[in-house]
Amino acid sequence: MYMKGFLLLLITLIVGSAQAQNWQLAWSDEFDGTTLNLDNWTPVNAGTGFGNRELQYYSSRPDNLLVANGLLTITARLEAYQVGTASWKYTSAKISSSGKKDFTYGKIEARIKLPHGAGTWPAFWTLGYGSWPSCGENDILEYVGSKPDEFQSNVHTKDYNGSNGKNFHMVKPFPNVADTFHVFSIEWDSMRIKYFVDGNQYWTFSSLSVTPINYPFNNPNYLILNLAIGGTMGGVVDDGIFPQQLVIDYVRVYKNVASVNKEVSNNQPLLQTEFSDKLSIDFSETNLASNRVTLLDLTGKVLLDETTEERKLNVDTHFLNKGIYLVRLKTGNKIISQKIRKI
């Protein structure tokens, strides 16, 4: 059972903005070619309703999925479309980077122009590998065309998801959001996911608000872009709106290359956020017998507790399995706690 007392202690001890962010582009698709880059994406060809009673058939035809002029355009159409003996009234497109491009932590963003009209339901989102909802779903952007002055972000986890109506979500008021391009992004690490539109933060989903099993975002996630029609969120469709387009200028992923704490001017300890068989720590202050490092697992169990008078310390961590751990550093009267990852 997760230790609520330890959780409250950790919240109290965390020092805000302890780690400087230094974003470096790690991967992108600028859609500069004339075809979808199949090294990055797999187009979906199916019309199963996808668990949401969606009404469209996802097609990879140029009529629905087109790369041209530096843009990826997904077009939803009102048309009679048949595959075998099955038929659909609407077509659209969906692409996934599953098995091709996935990421753990970083800044993920896309510059997007949304469609208009009742019944449209576009999304830019990520999924973890494994069974849903335990794998984790992060809806960076969802938009319901019948509500043109807002969009929303949603998080689905094992115990808090759309199936039981308890998923975490934030509705962001934004008048006429579909009228022009906007940049939708997240900044994601082992402790939290921050949500932004055009560089302005509007929500944070924190691992500290849930048990570890309900923060499944310490594992690789892949990217999805789609334009659904109707369904549980899309609602009643206005057939007079078609065709409608979801236009993507780019998708970019950045990594935080600041692997250590940068707050040297405040004498904050320097700490790796990712480590392997050794965890390097620089306490920045020397000859302090109270320089202490405590390493814990996510249940609060102490795995290592060392005190040193040395400024620099290399902790042997070969005995740890890969995964997420909590580290607490005490130097003088300062105490800092944060999550770190063994790779």
mmCIF file of C-alpha atoms in Angstrom:
data_model
loop_
_atom_site.group_PDB
_atom_site.id
_atom_site.type_symbol
_atom_site.label_atom_id
_atom_site.label_comp_id
_atom_site.label_asym_id
_atom_site.label_seq_id
_atom_site.Cartn_x
_atom_site.Cartn_y
_atom_site.Cartn_z
ATOM 1 C CA MET A 1 0.000 0.000 0.000
ATOM 2 C CA TYR A 2 1.311 3.465 -0.860
ATOM 3 C CA MET A 3 2.430 5.383 2.219
ATOM 4 C CA LYS A 4 0.293 8.516 2.433
ATOM 5 C CA GLY A 5 2.428 9.937 5.225
ATOM 6 C CA PHE A 6 5.555 9.613 3.121
ATOM 7 C CA LEU A 7 3.751 11.206 0.187
ATOM 8 C CA LEU A 8 2.824 14.239 2.272
ATOM 9 C CA LEU A 9 6.385 14.488 3.528
ATOM 10 C CA LEU A 10 7.714 14.374 -0.017
ATOM 11 C CA ILE A 11 5.362 17.149 -1.117
ATOM 12 C CA THR A 12 6.587 19.271 1.779
ATOM 13 C CA LEU A 13 10.247 18.692 0.973
ATOM 14 C CA ILE A 14 10.250 19.263 -2.763
ATOM 15 C CA VAL A 15 11.957 22.461 -3.817
ATOM 16 C CA GLY A 16 10.193 24.118 -6.712
ATOM 17 C CA SER A 17 12.106 24.658 -9.933
ATOM 18 C CA ALA A 18 15.072 22.738 -8.590
ATOM 19 C CA GLN A 19 16.060 21.491 -12.008
ATOM 20 C CA ALA A 20 16.696 23.891 -14.834
ATOM 21 C CA GLN A 21 15.141 22.947 -18.156
ATOM 22 C CA ASN A 22 17.396 22.905 -21.199
ATOM 23 C CA TRP A 23 15.340 21.567 -24.106
ATOM 24 C CA GLN A 24 17.203 20.128 -27.077
ATOM 25 C CA LEU A 25 15.404 18.821 -30.156
ATOM 26 C CA ALA A 26 15.558 15.015 -30.134
ATOM 27 C CA TRP A 27 13.164 14.137 -32.965
ATOM 28 C CA SER A 28 10.654 15.801 -35.250
ATOM 29 C CA ASP A 29 8.481 15.307 -38.279
ATOM 30 C CA GLU A 30 8.113 18.549 -40.219
ATOM 31 C CA PHE A 31 5.993 16.889 -42.950
ATOM 32 C CA ASP A 32 8.220 18.413 -45.631
ATOM 33 C CA GLY A 33 7.932 15.570 -48.122
ATOM 34 C CA THR A 34 5.117 14.389 -50.365
ATOM 35 C CA THR A 35 4.248 11.173 -48.520
ATOM 36 C CA LEU A 36 3.823 10.141 -44.914
ATOM 37 C CA ASN A 37 7.162 9.015 -43.444
ATOM 38 C CA LEU A 38 6.510 5.358 -42.648
ATOM 39 C CA ASP A 39 9.664 5.211 -40.529
ATOM 40 C CA ASN A 40 7.782 7.441 -38.104
ATOM 41 C CA TRP A 41 4.105 6.609 -38.536
ATOM 42 C CA THR A 42 1.677 3.828 -39.334
ATOM 43 C CA PRO A 43 -1.662 4.879 -40.869
ATOM 44 C CA VAL A 44 -4.745 3.102 -39.548
ATOM 45 C CA ASN A 45 -7.127 1.416 -41.960
ATOM 46 C CA ALA A 46 -10.164 0.379 -39.930
ATOM 47 C CA GLY A 47 -13.645 1.388 -38.875
ATOM 48 C CA THR A 48 -14.325 -0.486 -35.654
ATOM 49 C CA GLY A 49 -15.690 2.401 -33.586
ATOM 50 C CA PHE A 50 -12.527 2.158 -31.458
ATOM 51 C CA GLY A 51 -14.417 1.675 -28.203
ATOM 52 C CA ASN A 52 -16.004 5.128 -28.494
ATOM 53 C CA ARG A 53 -18.833 4.447 -30.973
ATOM 54 C CA GLU A 54 -17.008 6.558 -33.556
ATOM 55 C CA LEU A 55 -18.728 6.716 -36.945
ATOM 56 C CA GLN A 56 -15.820 7.081 -39.386
ATOM 57 C CA TYR A 57 -13.683 4.647 -41.329
ATOM 58 C CA TYR A 58 -10.005 5.533 -41.065
ATOM 59 C CA SER A 59 -8.408 5.412 -44.503
ATOM 60 C CA SER A 60 -4.852 6.040 -45.693
ATOM 61 C CA ARG A 61 -6.050 7.311 -49.095
ATOM 62 C CA PRO A 62 -4.784 10.759 -50.158
ATOM 63 C CA ASP A 63 -8.417 11.855 -49.947
ATOM 64 C CA ASN A 64 -8.119 11.430 -46.185
ATOM 65 C CA LEU A 65 -4.386 11.564 -45.454
ATOM 66 C CA LEU A 66 -2.132 13.935 -47.386
ATOM 67 C CA VAL A 67 1.393 15.303 -46.914
ATOM 68 C CA ALA A 68 2.038 18.389 -49.053
ATOM 69 C CA ASN A 69 3.399 21.927 -48.759
ATOM 70 C CA GLY A 70 5.003 21.209 -45.394
ATOM 71 C CA LEU A 71 1.749 20.094 -43.806
ATOM 72 C CA LEU A 72 0.006 16.886 -42.840
ATOM 73 C CA THR A 73 -3.692 17.208 -43.632
ATOM 74 C CA ILE A 74 -6.295 14.781 -42.304
ATOM 75 C CA THR A 75 -9.593 15.284 -44.107
ATOM 76 C CA ALA A 76 -12.904 13.972 -42.844
ATOM 77 C CA ARG A 77 -15.454 13.390 -45.585
ATOM 78 C CA LEU A 78 -19.137 12.613 -45.907
ATOM 79 C CA GLU A 79 -19.219 9.795 -48.444
ATOM 80 C CA ALA A 80 -20.517 6.286 -48.967
ATOM 81 C CA TYR A 81 -17.510 4.089 -48.275
ATOM 82 C CA GLN A 82 -17.512 0.317 -48.362
ATOM 83 C CA VAL A 83 -14.997 -2.351 -47.347
ATOM 84 C CA GLY A 84 -16.241 -5.836 -48.127
ATOM 85 C CA THR A 85 -19.834 -6.043 -46.952
ATOM 86 C CA ALA A 86 -19.460 -3.243 -44.394
ATOM 87 C CA SER A 87 -20.227 0.376 -45.192
ATOM 88 C CA TRP A 88 -19.597 3.753 -43.564
ATOM 89 C CA LYS A 89 -21.047 7.222 -43.994
ATOM 90 C CA TYR A 90 -17.881 9.095 -43.021
ATOM 91 C CA THR A 91 -14.151 8.676 -43.706
ATOM 92 C CA SER A 92 -11.140 10.221 -42.007
ATOM 93 C CA ALA A 93 -7.572 9.314 -40.984
ATOM 94 C CA LYS A 94 -5.470 8.338 -37.995
ATOM 95 C CA ILE A 95 -1.714 7.805 -37.636
ATOM 96 C CA SER A 96 0.292 6.185 -34.843
ATOM 97 C CA SER A 97 4.011 6.021 -34.067
ATOM 98 C CA SER A 98 3.634 2.751 -32.119
ATOM 99 C CA GLY A 99 6.676 0.504 -32.467
ATOM 100 C CA LYS A 100 8.491 3.171 -34.489
ATOM 101 C CA LYS A 101 8.936 6.278 -32.369
ATOM 102 C CA ASP A 102 8.280 6.316 -28.643
ATOM 103 C CA PHE A 103 9.545 8.492 -25.839
ATOM 104 C CA THR A 104 9.989 8.601 -22.072
ATOM 105 C CA TYR A 105 9.908 12.162 -20.707
ATOM 106 C CA GLY A 106 10.606 15.372 -22.567
ATOM 107 C CA LYS A 107 8.744 18.195 -24.222
ATOM 108 C CA ILE A 108 6.275 17.067 -26.887
ATOM 109 C CA GLU A 109 4.527 19.590 -29.092
ATOM 110 C CA ALA A 110 2.552 19.939 -32.298
ATOM 111 C CA ARG A 111 1.402 22.988 -34.245
ATOM 112 C CA ILE A 112 -2.175 22.260 -35.222
ATOM 113 C CA LYS A 113 -5.175 23.855 -36.895
ATOM 114 C CA LEU A 114 -8.444 22.297 -35.781
ATOM 115 C CA PRO A 115 -11.567 21.561 -37.855
ATOM 116 C CA HIS A 116 -14.939 23.241 -37.379
ATOM 117 C CA GLY A 117 -18.412 21.927 -36.814
ATOM 118 C CA ALA A 118 -20.551 19.655 -34.673
ATOM 119 C CA GLY A 119 -19.489 16.029 -34.758
ATOM 120 C CA THR A 120 -15.742 16.607 -35.257
ATOM 121 C CA TRP A 121 -13.490 15.161 -32.564
ATOM 122 C CA PRO A 122 -9.754 15.589 -33.314
ATOM 123 C CA ALA A 123 -7.041 14.539 -30.886
ATOM 124 C CA PHE A 124 -3.290 14.657 -30.331
ATOM 125 C CA TRP A 125 -2.372 12.066 -27.720
ATOM 126 C CA THR A 126 0.013 9.431 -26.394
ATOM 127 C CA LEU A 127 -0.348 5.835 -25.242
ATOM 128 C CA GLY A 128 1.870 3.486 -23.303
ATOM 129 C CA TYR A 129 2.392 -0.104 -24.377
ATOM 130 C CA GLY A 130 0.228 -2.788 -22.807
ATOM 131 C CA SER A 131 -3.422 -3.098 -21.862
ATOM 132 C CA TRP A 132 -5.584 -0.013 -21.521
ATOM 133 C CA PRO A 133 -6.067 1.809 -19.195
ATOM 134 C CA SER A 134 -3.187 0.485 -17.053
ATOM 135 C CA CYS A 135 -0.720 1.434 -19.818
ATOM 136 C CA GLY A 136 -1.701 5.095 -19.463
ATOM 137 C CA GLU A 137 -3.294 7.465 -21.960
ATOM 138 C CA ASN A 138 -2.363 11.132 -22.162
ATOM 139 C CA ASP A 139 -4.671 13.252 -24.306
ATOM 140 C CA ILE A 140 -2.576 16.350 -24.869
ATOM 141 C CA LEU A 141 -5.376 17.865 -26.944
ATOM 142 C CA GLU A 142 -8.986 16.869 -27.513
ATOM 143 C CA TYR A 143 -11.481 19.159 -29.199
ATOM 144 C CA VAL A 144 -15.226 18.804 -29.618
ATOM 145 C CA GLY A 145 -16.443 20.778 -32.626
ATOM 146 C CA SER A 146 -19.834 21.495 -31.074
ATOM 147 C CA LYS A 147 -17.999 23.478 -28.365
ATOM 148 C CA PRO A 148 -15.924 25.923 -30.431
ATOM 149 C CA ASP A 149 -14.733 28.066 -27.516
ATOM 150 C CA GLU A 150 -12.824 25.447 -25.547
ATOM 151 C CA PHE A 151 -10.600 22.408 -25.784
ATOM 152 C CA GLN A 152 -9.539 19.864 -23.191
ATOM 153 C CA SER A 153 -6.754 17.589 -21.957
ATOM 154 C CA ASN A 154 -7.375 14.192 -20.363
ATOM 155 C CA VAL A 155 -5.388 11.557 -18.493
ATOM 156 C CA HIS A 156 -6.516 7.927 -18.183
ATOM 157 C CA THR A 157 -4.919 5.487 -15.717
ATOM 158 C CA LYS A 158 -5.740 2.130 -14.149
ATOM 159 C CA ASP A 159 -8.206 3.430 -11.573
ATOM 160 C CA TYR A 160 -9.119 6.761 -13.154
ATOM 161 C CA ASN A 161 -10.303 6.423 -16.731
ATOM 162 C CA GLY A 162 -13.109 6.987 -19.177
ATOM 163 C CA SER A 163 -14.636 3.570 -18.514
ATOM 164 C CA ASN A 164 -15.527 4.523 -14.950
ATOM 165 C CA GLY A 165 -15.930 8.232 -15.615
ATOM 166 C CA LYS A 166 -13.157 9.178 -13.196
ATOM 167 C CA ASN A 167 -10.398 10.220 -15.583
ATOM 168 C CA PHE A 168 -8.455 13.380 -14.829
ATOM 169 C CA HIS A 169 -9.261 16.246 -17.176
ATOM 170 C CA MET A 170 -8.990 19.947 -17.728
ATOM 171 C CA VAL A 171 -11.293 22.023 -19.920
ATOM 172 C CA LYS A 172 -9.492 25.095 -21.204
ATOM 173 C CA PRO A 173 -11.666 28.038 -22.346
ATOM 174 C CA PHE A 174 -10.290 29.390 -25.618
ATOM 175 C CA PRO A 175 -12.670 31.404 -27.861
ATOM 176 C CA ASN A 176 -12.574 30.394 -31.534
ATOM 177 C CA VAL A 177 -9.634 28.055 -30.975
ATOM 178 C CA ALA A 178 -10.203 26.430 -34.382
ATOM 179 C CA ASP A 179 -9.765 29.642 -36.364
ATOM 180 C CA THR A 180 -5.971 29.472 -36.657
ATOM 181 C CA PHE A 181 -2.888 27.368 -35.827
ATOM 182 C CA HIS A 182 -1.916 26.856 -32.193
ATOM 183 C CA VAL A 183 0.942 24.970 -30.524
ATOM 184 C CA PHE A 184 -0.221 22.319 -28.052
ATOM 185 C CA SER A 185 2.491 20.840 -25.853
ATOM 186 C CA ILE A 186 3.441 19.015 -22.681
ATOM 187 C CA GLU A 187 6.548 18.977 -20.501
ATOM 188 C CA TRP A 188 6.777 15.509 -18.994
ATOM 189 C CA ASP A 189 9.069 14.025 -16.365
ATOM 190 C CA SER A 190 8.964 11.384 -13.648
ATOM 191 C CA MET A 191 6.980 13.619 -11.301
ATOM 192 C CA ARG A 192 4.481 15.521 -13.405
ATOM 193 C CA ILE A 193 3.074 16.435 -16.818
ATOM 194 C CA LYS A 194 2.576 20.119 -17.555
ATOM 195 C CA TYR A 195 0.191 21.230 -20.324
ATOM 196 C CA PHE A 196 0.635 24.306 -22.522
ATOM 197 C CA VAL A 197 -1.056 26.116 -25.379
ATOM 198 C CA ASP A 198 1.062 28.616 -27.304
ATOM 199 C CA GLY A 199 3.633 28.441 -24.510
ATOM 200 C CA ASN A 200 1.163 29.243 -21.725
ATOM 201 C CA GLN A 201 0.699 26.606 -19.031
ATOM 202 C CA TYR A 202 -2.907 25.796 -18.043
ATOM 203 C CA TRP A 203 -2.703 22.475 -16.147
ATOM 204 C CA THR A 204 -0.424 20.058 -14.303
ATOM 205 C CA PHE A 205 -1.045 16.373 -13.678
ATOM 206 C CA SER A 206 1.156 15.356 -10.748
ATOM 207 C CA SER A 207 2.356 11.909 -9.736
ATOM 208 C CA LEU A 208 2.068 13.119 -6.158
ATOM 209 C CA SER A 209 -1.736 13.181 -6.442
ATOM 210 C CA VAL A 210 -2.037 9.442 -7.135
ATOM 211 C CA THR A 211 -0.598 6.085 -6.148
ATOM 212 C CA PRO A 212 2.377 4.901 -8.235
ATOM 213 C CA ILE A 213 0.224 2.469 -10.240
ATOM 214 C CA ASN A 214 -1.835 5.444 -11.400
ATOM 215 C CA TYR A 215 1.184 7.302 -12.747
ATOM 216 C CA PRO A 216 2.141 4.885 -15.553
ATOM 217 C CA PHE A 217 4.087 7.611 -17.338
ATOM 218 C CA ASN A 218 7.565 6.413 -16.395
ATOM 219 C CA ASN A 219 7.543 4.174 -19.451
ATOM 220 C CA PRO A 220 7.733 4.797 -23.228
ATOM 221 C CA ASN A 221 4.707 6.401 -24.867
ATOM 222 C CA TYR A 222 3.990 6.639 -28.575
ATOM 223 C CA LEU A 223 2.161 9.404 -30.447
ATOM 224 C CA ILE A 224 -1.250 9.440 -32.142
ATOM 225 C CA LEU A 225 -3.027 12.011 -34.317
ATOM 226 C CA ASN A 226 -6.577 11.470 -35.537
ATOM 227 C CA LEU A 227 -9.837 13.101 -36.519
ATOM 228 C CA ALA A 228 -12.825 11.114 -35.258
ATOM 229 C CA ILE A 229 -16.429 11.766 -36.231
ATOM 230 C CA GLY A 230 -19.312 11.425 -33.771
ATOM 231 C CA GLY A 231 -18.841 8.980 -30.944
ATOM 232 C CA THR A 232 -19.037 9.423 -27.199
ATOM 233 C CA MET A 233 -17.389 12.850 -27.261
ATOM 234 C CA GLY A 234 -18.005 13.979 -30.823
ATOM 235 C CA GLY A 235 -21.755 13.704 -30.417
ATOM 236 C CA VAL A 236 -24.376 14.482 -33.043
ATOM 237 C CA VAL A 237 -22.890 15.138 -36.487
ATOM 238 C CA ASP A 238 -23.866 18.074 -38.689
ATOM 239 C CA ASP A 239 -23.647 16.637 -42.215
ATOM 240 C CA GLY A 240 -23.531 20.146 -43.659
ATOM 241 C CA ILE A 241 -19.989 20.831 -42.437
ATOM 242 C CA PHE A 242 -18.011 18.428 -44.627
ATOM 243 C CA PRO A 243 -15.281 18.187 -45.696
ATOM 244 C CA GLN A 244 -13.372 19.184 -42.537
ATOM 245 C CA GLN A 245 -9.618 19.160 -41.982
ATOM 246 C CA LEU A 246 -7.190 18.641 -39.128
ATOM 247 C CA VAL A 247 -3.923 20.261 -40.271
ATOM 248 C CA ILE A 248 -0.581 19.574 -38.584
ATOM 249 C CA ASP A 249 2.446 21.761 -39.319
ATOM 250 C CA TYR A 250 4.916 19.708 -37.274
ATOM 251 C CA VAL A 251 5.367 17.320 -34.356
ATOM 252 C CA ARG A 252 8.514 17.816 -32.252
ATOM 253 C CA VAL A 253 10.021 16.073 -29.241
ATOM 254 C CA TYR A 254 12.702 17.658 -27.069
ATOM 255 C CA LYS A 255 14.865 16.116 -24.369
ATOM 256 C CA ASN A 256 16.014 17.942 -21.269
ATOM 257 C CA VAL A 257 19.805 17.819 -21.564
ATOM 258 C CA ALA A 258 20.315 19.418 -18.149
ATOM 259 C CA SER A 259 21.152 16.139 -16.439
ATOM 260 C CA VAL A 260 22.112 17.903 -13.229
ATOM 261 C CA ASN A 261 20.654 20.613 -11.055
ATOM 262 C CA LYS A 262 21.796 24.039 -12.270
ATOM 263 C CA GLU A 263 20.968 26.130 -9.193
ATOM 264 C CA VAL A 264 24.618 26.447 -8.171
ATOM 265 C CA SER A 265 24.211 30.077 -7.141
ATOM 266 C CA ASN A 266 21.873 28.951 -4.349
ATOM 267 C CA ASN A 267 24.283 26.186 -3.272
ATOM 268 C CA GLN A 268 21.792 23.518 -4.310
ATOM 269 C CA PRO A 269 23.217 19.998 -4.660
ATOM 270 C CA LEU A 270 23.937 18.855 -8.219
ATOM 271 C CA LEU A 271 22.087 15.630 -8.954
ATOM 272 C CA GLN A 272 21.757 13.385 -12.002
ATOM 273 C CA THR A 273 18.162 12.785 -13.069
ATOM 274 C CA GLU A 274 19.177 9.636 -14.980
ATOM 275 C CA PHE A 275 21.890 7.231 -13.839
ATOM 276 C CA SER A 276 23.120 3.674 -14.348
ATOM 277 C CA ASP A 277 25.498 1.842 -11.971
ATOM 278 C CA LYS A 278 26.654 4.981 -10.176
ATOM 279 C CA LEU A 279 24.714 8.003 -8.986
ATOM 280 C CA SER A 280 26.921 11.123 -8.882
ATOM 281 C CA ILE A 281 26.104 13.883 -6.414
ATOM 282 C CA ASP A 282 27.860 17.205 -5.839
ATOM 283 C CA PHE A 283 26.679 18.827 -2.609
ATOM 284 C CA SER A 284 28.290 22.192 -3.514
ATOM 285 C CA GLU A 285 29.206 22.761 0.139
ATOM 286 C CA THR A 286 32.253 21.093 1.727
ATOM 287 C CA ASN A 287 33.106 19.820 5.202
ATOM 288 C CA LEU A 288 29.502 19.413 6.264
ATOM 289 C CA ALA A 289 28.954 16.252 8.267
ATOM 290 C CA SER A 290 25.260 16.666 7.568
ATOM 291 C CA ASN A 291 25.650 16.054 3.826
ATOM 292 C CA ARG A 292 23.355 13.058 3.506
ATOM 293 C CA VAL A 293 21.757 11.077 0.682
ATOM 294 C CA THR A 294 18.773 8.776 1.164
ATOM 295 C CA LEU A 295 17.512 6.609 -1.685
ATOM 296 C CA LEU A 296 14.001 5.134 -1.537
ATOM 297 C CA ASP A 297 11.697 3.109 -3.742
ATOM 298 C CA LEU A 298 8.237 4.399 -4.656
ATOM 299 C CA THR A 299 6.661 2.814 -1.568
ATOM 300 C CA GLY A 300 8.975 4.775 0.720
ATOM 301 C CA LYS A 301 11.273 1.860 1.599
ATOM 302 C CA VAL A 302 14.806 3.079 2.316
ATOM 303 C CA LEU A 303 17.312 1.357 0.009
ATOM 304 C CA LEU A 304 20.406 3.374 0.876
ATOM 305 C CA ASP A 305 21.290 5.997 3.479
ATOM 306 C CA GLU A 306 24.751 7.590 3.514
ATOM 307 C CA THR A 307 26.347 10.570 5.273
ATOM 308 C CA THR A 308 29.541 12.172 4.004
ATOM 309 C CA GLU A 309 31.828 15.110 4.675
ATOM 310 C CA GLU A 310 32.934 15.043 1.048
ATOM 311 C CA ARG A 311 31.579 17.500 -1.464
ATOM 312 C CA LYS A 312 31.315 14.907 -4.248
ATOM 313 C CA LEU A 313 29.840 11.465 -3.795
ATOM 314 C CA ASN A 314 29.529 8.524 -6.213
ATOM 315 C CA VAL A 315 26.902 6.123 -4.922
ATOM 316 C CA ASP A 316 27.131 2.495 -6.071
ATOM 317 C CA THR A 317 23.716 1.610 -7.515
ATOM 318 C CA HIS A 318 24.546 -1.536 -9.488
ATOM 319 C CA PHE A 319 22.214 -3.557 -7.228
ATOM 320 C CA LEU A 320 19.138 -1.550 -8.278
ATOM 321 C CA ASN A 321 16.801 -2.634 -11.040
ATOM 322 C CA LYS A 322 16.000 -0.195 -13.827
ATOM 323 C CA GLY A 323 13.148 2.104 -12.898
ATOM 324 C CA ILE A 324 12.111 5.153 -10.898
ATOM 325 C CA TYR A 325 13.400 5.961 -7.431
ATOM 326 C CA LEU A 326 13.124 8.786 -4.927
ATOM 327 C CA VAL A 327 16.239 10.519 -3.628
ATOM 328 C CA ARG A 328 16.390 12.873 -0.654
ATOM 329 C CA LEU A 329 19.437 15.090 -0.177
ATOM 330 C CA LYS A 330 20.233 16.987 3.028
ATOM 331 C CA THR A 331 23.013 19.585 3.016
ATOM 332 C CA GLY A 332 23.217 21.996 5.932
ATOM 333 C CA ASN A 333 19.677 23.155 6.556
ATOM 334 C CA LYS A 334 18.489 22.401 3.014
ATOM 335 C CA ILE A 335 16.500 19.295 2.096
ATOM 336 C CA ILE A 336 15.710 18.436 -1.527
ATOM 337 C CA SER A 337 13.691 15.487 -2.788
ATOM 338 C CA GLN A 338 13.005 14.402 -6.360
ATOM 339 C CA LYS A 339 12.478 11.376 -8.556
ATOM 340 C CA ILE A 340 15.363 9.912 -10.544
ATOM 341 C CA ARG A 341 15.548 7.123 -13.093
ATOM 342 C CA LYS A 342 17.963 4.213 -13.429
ATOM 343 C CA ILE A 343 18.514 3.387 -17.117
#
